[in-house]
Amino acid sequence: MMKSNLDLVNDCDNFPYYDEDPKIYNKLVSSYYRFSISGAPKVVGYMLPWVVEKMPWDDHWTVDHNLRLLYPTPQNGKDSPAKEETMVINDLLQTARKQGTFKVLEKWRDELYTIHGSNMLITMERSGSPLFGIVTYGVHMTTYVHTKEGMKIWVPRRAKGKTYGGMMDNTVAGGLATGEQPFECMVREAAEEASFSEDLVRSNAKPCGTISYFSYRDERAGGETGLLQPEVQYVYDMEVGPDVVPKPCDDEVEDFRLWTLTEVQDALSAGQFKPNCALLLLDFFIRHGILTPQNEKHYVEIVSRLHRKLPFPTATTM
């Protein structure tokens, strides 16, 4: 069955909305445990009850089952509060990893993600972020060429051994680690994934805003299914000439194909793209006047859904 553009949005932004059914939404959210950190006036993530039950908590944590609230409570006081809480969080994840508690931690990255919302810099191992349901950030770039046949887009196929293996992706994409600026992350990822030179990217890549969505992870993401993943992606476009050809540099992608807009749209309809990458392409089509109110009856809903207001604090400065 072919997917509509709205189907593609629903596949990725699949966490319920309050206004669809307030009673069901409130019942669902009230079943989650709220994750908090020092210096954050709001909750920074949701944890599923079964995750809380399996997590090997120690005496450096407060887990209130009545209030369904949990937060790190460092006890030695030797370092700054931010360092102490970061250590408590990542020590817990290391323990869970060593005990084999969660499959998602088998993909340990040794890469830290910032937990936004605090006035302190508190971080978490990337692979543990879906267990705590915090907002994560990434960068995505669509590279395109104007040819005699019209616009074409460079599309990579993900390596079969990776998450979402064999699916189509955006030209360049990657997670935003602590301490890295979005554009610098894009420059690095473009070199690692597509062999694009630093000069090429710095001269031609254009920032085009963000998209945001809230997903339940499925089996293609690796690890446990049903984990919560609210995300923000920084969006970039880069127009290049016909002489620029991306080439795989690491093990993330198998190859690159230069596809017409029709080929990209057909692959989207066939569900061949990684779900969040489909949203990035819809955003690209909207900004370039390819997807319009005249050819998409759900245009207003799609535009709105590509910029979901998340229930947690988001980045204010990077």
XYZ file of C-alpha atoms in Angstrom:
318
model
C 0.000 0.000 0.000
C 1.392 3.376 -1.004
C 1.823 5.973 1.727
C 0.427 9.493 1.533
C 2.481 12.444 2.729
C 0.353 12.555 5.872
C 1.012 8.841 6.414
C 4.737 9.617 6.358
C 4.243 12.255 9.049
C 2.156 9.869 11.152
C 4.817 7.163 10.860
C 7.371 9.388 12.577
C 5.408 11.889 14.679
C 3.358 9.127 16.266
C 3.148 10.157 19.933
C -0.454 11.161 20.721
C -1.579 14.793 20.738
C -3.524 16.192 23.675
C -6.252 17.720 21.526
C -7.027 14.422 19.787
C -8.375 12.947 23.039
C -7.457 14.761 26.268
C -8.620 11.914 28.540
C -6.565 9.279 26.763
C -3.565 11.595 26.538
C -3.663 12.472 30.236
C -4.100 8.835 31.236
C -1.123 7.844 29.113
C 1.208 10.612 30.280
C 0.226 10.148 33.923
C 1.414 6.546 33.696
C 4.958 7.680 32.862
C 7.665 8.585 35.351
C 8.877 12.160 35.065
C 12.645 12.649 34.863
C 14.058 15.818 36.403
C 17.508 17.323 36.921
C 18.874 20.195 39.002
C 18.442 23.675 37.609
C 15.514 22.661 35.380
C 12.133 24.235 36.204
C 10.365 21.642 34.042
C 10.506 17.885 33.622
C 13.111 16.964 30.982
C 11.913 13.501 29.951
C 9.403 10.672 30.401
C 10.354 7.141 31.441
C 8.167 4.124 30.799
C 7.131 2.161 33.923
C 8.781 -1.057 32.775
C 12.052 0.821 32.175
C 11.906 2.197 35.717
C 11.219 -1.284 37.058
C 14.210 -2.832 35.276
C 16.705 -0.013 35.858
C 19.349 -0.913 38.503
C 18.824 2.184 40.658
C 21.288 2.904 43.457
C 21.283 5.218 46.475
C 22.367 8.156 44.292
C 18.842 8.364 42.909
C 15.462 9.396 44.259
C 12.653 7.365 42.690
C 9.242 8.383 44.040
C 6.682 5.812 42.904
C 3.755 7.764 44.358
C 4.575 10.974 42.511
C 6.096 9.075 39.604
C 9.091 11.373 39.756
C 12.793 10.523 39.637
C 16.013 12.504 39.729
C 19.723 12.055 40.553
C 20.799 12.827 44.123
C 24.622 12.906 44.282
C 26.040 12.395 47.746
C 29.780 12.968 47.734
C 29.825 16.689 46.808
C 33.431 16.634 45.596
C 32.707 18.135 42.173
C 30.301 20.726 40.794
C 26.586 19.791 40.886
C 26.566 19.455 37.087
C 29.510 17.040 37.084
C 28.047 15.114 40.007
C 24.679 14.601 38.318
C 26.279 13.717 35.003
C 28.395 11.118 36.778
C 25.394 9.649 38.600
C 23.401 9.372 35.363
C 26.162 7.755 33.350
C 27.325 5.450 36.152
C 23.788 4.099 36.276
C 23.762 3.531 32.524
C 27.169 1.820 32.710
C 25.832 -0.524 35.392
C 22.783 -1.339 33.287
C 25.055 -1.915 30.308
C 27.340 -4.307 32.207
C 24.339 -6.218 33.532
C 22.794 -6.469 30.053
C 19.591 -4.869 31.331
C 18.637 -3.109 28.108
C 19.401 -4.064 24.514
C 19.523 -0.409 23.477
C 22.718 0.009 25.530
C 24.489 -2.614 23.417
C 24.948 0.230 20.914
C 27.007 2.225 23.423
C 28.488 5.218 21.621
C 30.839 6.906 24.118
C 29.142 10.109 22.968
C 27.401 12.544 25.278
C 24.103 14.321 24.638
C 23.135 17.457 26.532
C 20.002 17.292 28.688
C 18.482 20.686 27.945
C 16.344 22.668 30.354
C 18.826 23.194 33.174
C 20.993 26.222 33.887
C 23.832 23.704 34.292
C 25.516 21.482 31.711
C 24.303 17.953 32.505
C 24.894 15.230 29.941
C 23.969 11.638 29.178
C 25.421 8.796 27.095
C 23.707 8.898 23.718
C 22.498 5.303 23.719
C 20.721 5.839 27.051
C 18.689 8.840 25.907
C 15.585 6.894 24.778
C 15.416 5.144 28.150
C 14.927 8.543 29.821
C 12.883 10.041 26.960
C 14.907 13.254 26.738
C 14.916 15.516 23.677
C 17.785 14.691 21.348
C 19.194 16.779 18.518
C 20.692 16.138 15.112
C 21.613 17.723 11.805
C 20.292 16.750 8.351
C 21.294 18.103 4.970
C 19.706 17.630 1.563
C 22.183 18.033 -1.291
C 20.666 18.738 -4.687
C 21.672 19.503 -8.263
C 19.904 21.460 -11.005
C 20.173 19.544 -14.287
C 18.627 19.741 -17.743
C 16.058 17.214 -16.530
C 15.230 19.360 -13.490
C 16.210 19.193 -9.835
C 17.824 15.991 -8.598
C 18.693 14.957 -5.034
C 21.635 12.917 -3.768
C 20.145 10.026 -1.788
C 22.207 7.474 0.177
C 21.175 3.953 1.129
C 21.947 3.057 4.726
C 24.329 0.180 5.367
C 22.489 -3.063 6.084
C 24.274 -3.542 9.402
C 23.075 -0.205 10.788
C 19.776 0.722 12.381
C 17.114 1.096 9.690
C 19.481 -0.930 7.556
C 18.944 -0.752 3.798
C 16.576 2.219 3.989
C 17.109 5.484 2.164
C 18.444 8.484 4.069
C 19.119 12.195 3.743
C 22.364 13.107 1.999
C 24.112 13.802 5.304
C 22.800 13.319 8.846
C 24.094 12.803 12.355
C 23.551 13.353 16.057
C 24.572 16.580 17.763
C 26.974 15.851 20.613
C 27.534 17.991 23.692
C 29.715 21.006 22.979
C 29.230 20.897 19.215
C 27.569 23.657 17.216
C 25.005 22.480 14.627
C 26.881 23.813 11.604
C 30.215 22.411 12.801
C 28.496 19.077 13.315
C 27.209 19.267 9.738
C 30.697 20.006 8.389
C 32.087 17.000 10.256
C 29.287 14.626 9.246
C 29.497 15.735 5.605
C 33.170 14.755 5.503
C 32.638 11.463 7.351
C 29.560 10.255 5.467
C 29.807 11.786 1.996
C 33.483 12.807 1.577
C 32.419 16.426 1.094
C 35.284 18.858 1.628
C 35.110 21.378 4.436
C 35.424 24.271 1.970
C 32.522 22.948 -0.107
C 30.184 22.686 2.873
C 31.183 25.970 4.485
C 30.687 27.805 1.190
C 27.433 26.206 0.061
C 25.424 24.704 2.944
C 22.536 26.925 4.020
C 20.672 26.700 7.358
C 16.935 26.262 6.802
C 15.458 26.041 10.297
C 14.462 22.987 12.291
C 11.863 20.251 12.384
C 10.615 18.505 15.521
C 8.571 15.393 16.234
C 7.843 12.863 18.983
C 8.234 9.173 18.163
C 7.842 5.743 19.636
C 10.895 3.707 18.632
C 10.216 0.508 16.693
C 12.342 -2.568 16.019
C 14.204 -0.875 13.150
C 15.800 1.581 15.596
C 17.479 -1.274 17.468
C 16.984 -2.285 21.073
C 13.694 -2.224 22.920
C 10.572 -1.108 21.090
C 8.177 1.541 22.371
C 10.820 3.790 23.930
C 10.076 7.509 23.726
C 12.117 9.670 21.364
C 11.325 13.390 21.084
C 13.739 14.956 18.594
C 14.770 18.219 16.984
C 16.710 18.277 13.720
C 18.653 21.265 12.407
C 17.990 21.455 8.673
C 20.443 22.398 5.916
C 20.301 22.538 2.124
C 23.289 22.468 -0.177
C 23.106 23.042 -3.917
C 26.101 21.653 -5.803
C 27.180 21.394 -9.423
C 27.163 18.218 -11.511
C 30.862 17.719 -10.814
C 30.281 17.159 -7.084
C 29.644 13.477 -6.350
C 29.309 12.232 -2.747
C 31.213 9.074 -1.850
C 30.889 6.903 1.273
C 33.732 7.539 3.697
C 32.650 5.583 6.766
C 30.415 2.523 7.243
C 27.147 4.447 7.536
C 25.966 4.197 3.916
C 26.379 1.738 1.043
C 26.199 4.167 -1.856
C 24.663 7.388 -3.186
C 22.120 7.728 -5.984
C 21.247 10.927 -7.865
C 17.459 10.740 -8.048
C 14.879 12.863 -9.811
C 12.115 14.375 -7.707
C 9.739 11.741 -9.057
C 12.071 8.952 -7.986
C 12.359 10.449 -4.492
C 8.592 10.875 -4.217
C 7.978 7.309 -5.407
C 10.445 5.952 -2.838
C 8.753 8.010 -0.123
C 5.353 6.617 -1.094
C 6.782 3.099 -1.007
C 8.061 3.610 2.557
C 11.701 3.219 1.547
C 13.019 6.185 3.566
C 13.975 6.170 7.243
C 10.915 7.732 8.944
C 12.509 10.967 10.165
C 14.317 11.420 6.847
C 10.935 11.346 5.115
C 9.922 14.336 7.240
C 13.084 16.209 6.257
C 12.272 15.674 2.585
C 8.692 16.849 3.039
C 10.099 19.984 4.650
C 12.462 20.384 1.689
C 9.574 20.005 -0.784
C 7.514 22.606 1.069
C 10.321 25.160 1.218
C 11.129 24.708 -2.488
C 7.514 24.992 -3.634
C 7.301 21.354 -4.721
C 4.649 20.462 -2.147
C 1.937 23.128 -2.156
C -1.663 23.703 -1.020
C -2.659 23.057 -4.621
C -1.276 19.501 -4.740
C -1.538 18.393 -1.095
C -4.913 18.506 0.656
C -3.317 18.026 4.099
C -0.786 20.807 3.515
C -1.594 22.855 6.650
C -1.537 19.828 8.969
C 1.728 18.570 7.505
C 3.430 21.952 7.869
C 2.223 22.182 11.460
C 3.251 18.638 12.353
C 6.786 19.169 11.078
C 7.259 21.694 13.891
C 5.731 19.982 16.890
C 5.908 21.786 20.232
C 7.518 19.251 22.531
C 6.436 18.857 26.188
C 10.012 19.310 27.429
C 12.494 22.197 27.467
C 14.391 22.631 24.212
C 17.766 24.178 23.434
C 18.002 27.918 23.948
C 21.691 28.402 23.162
C 24.111 25.984 21.607
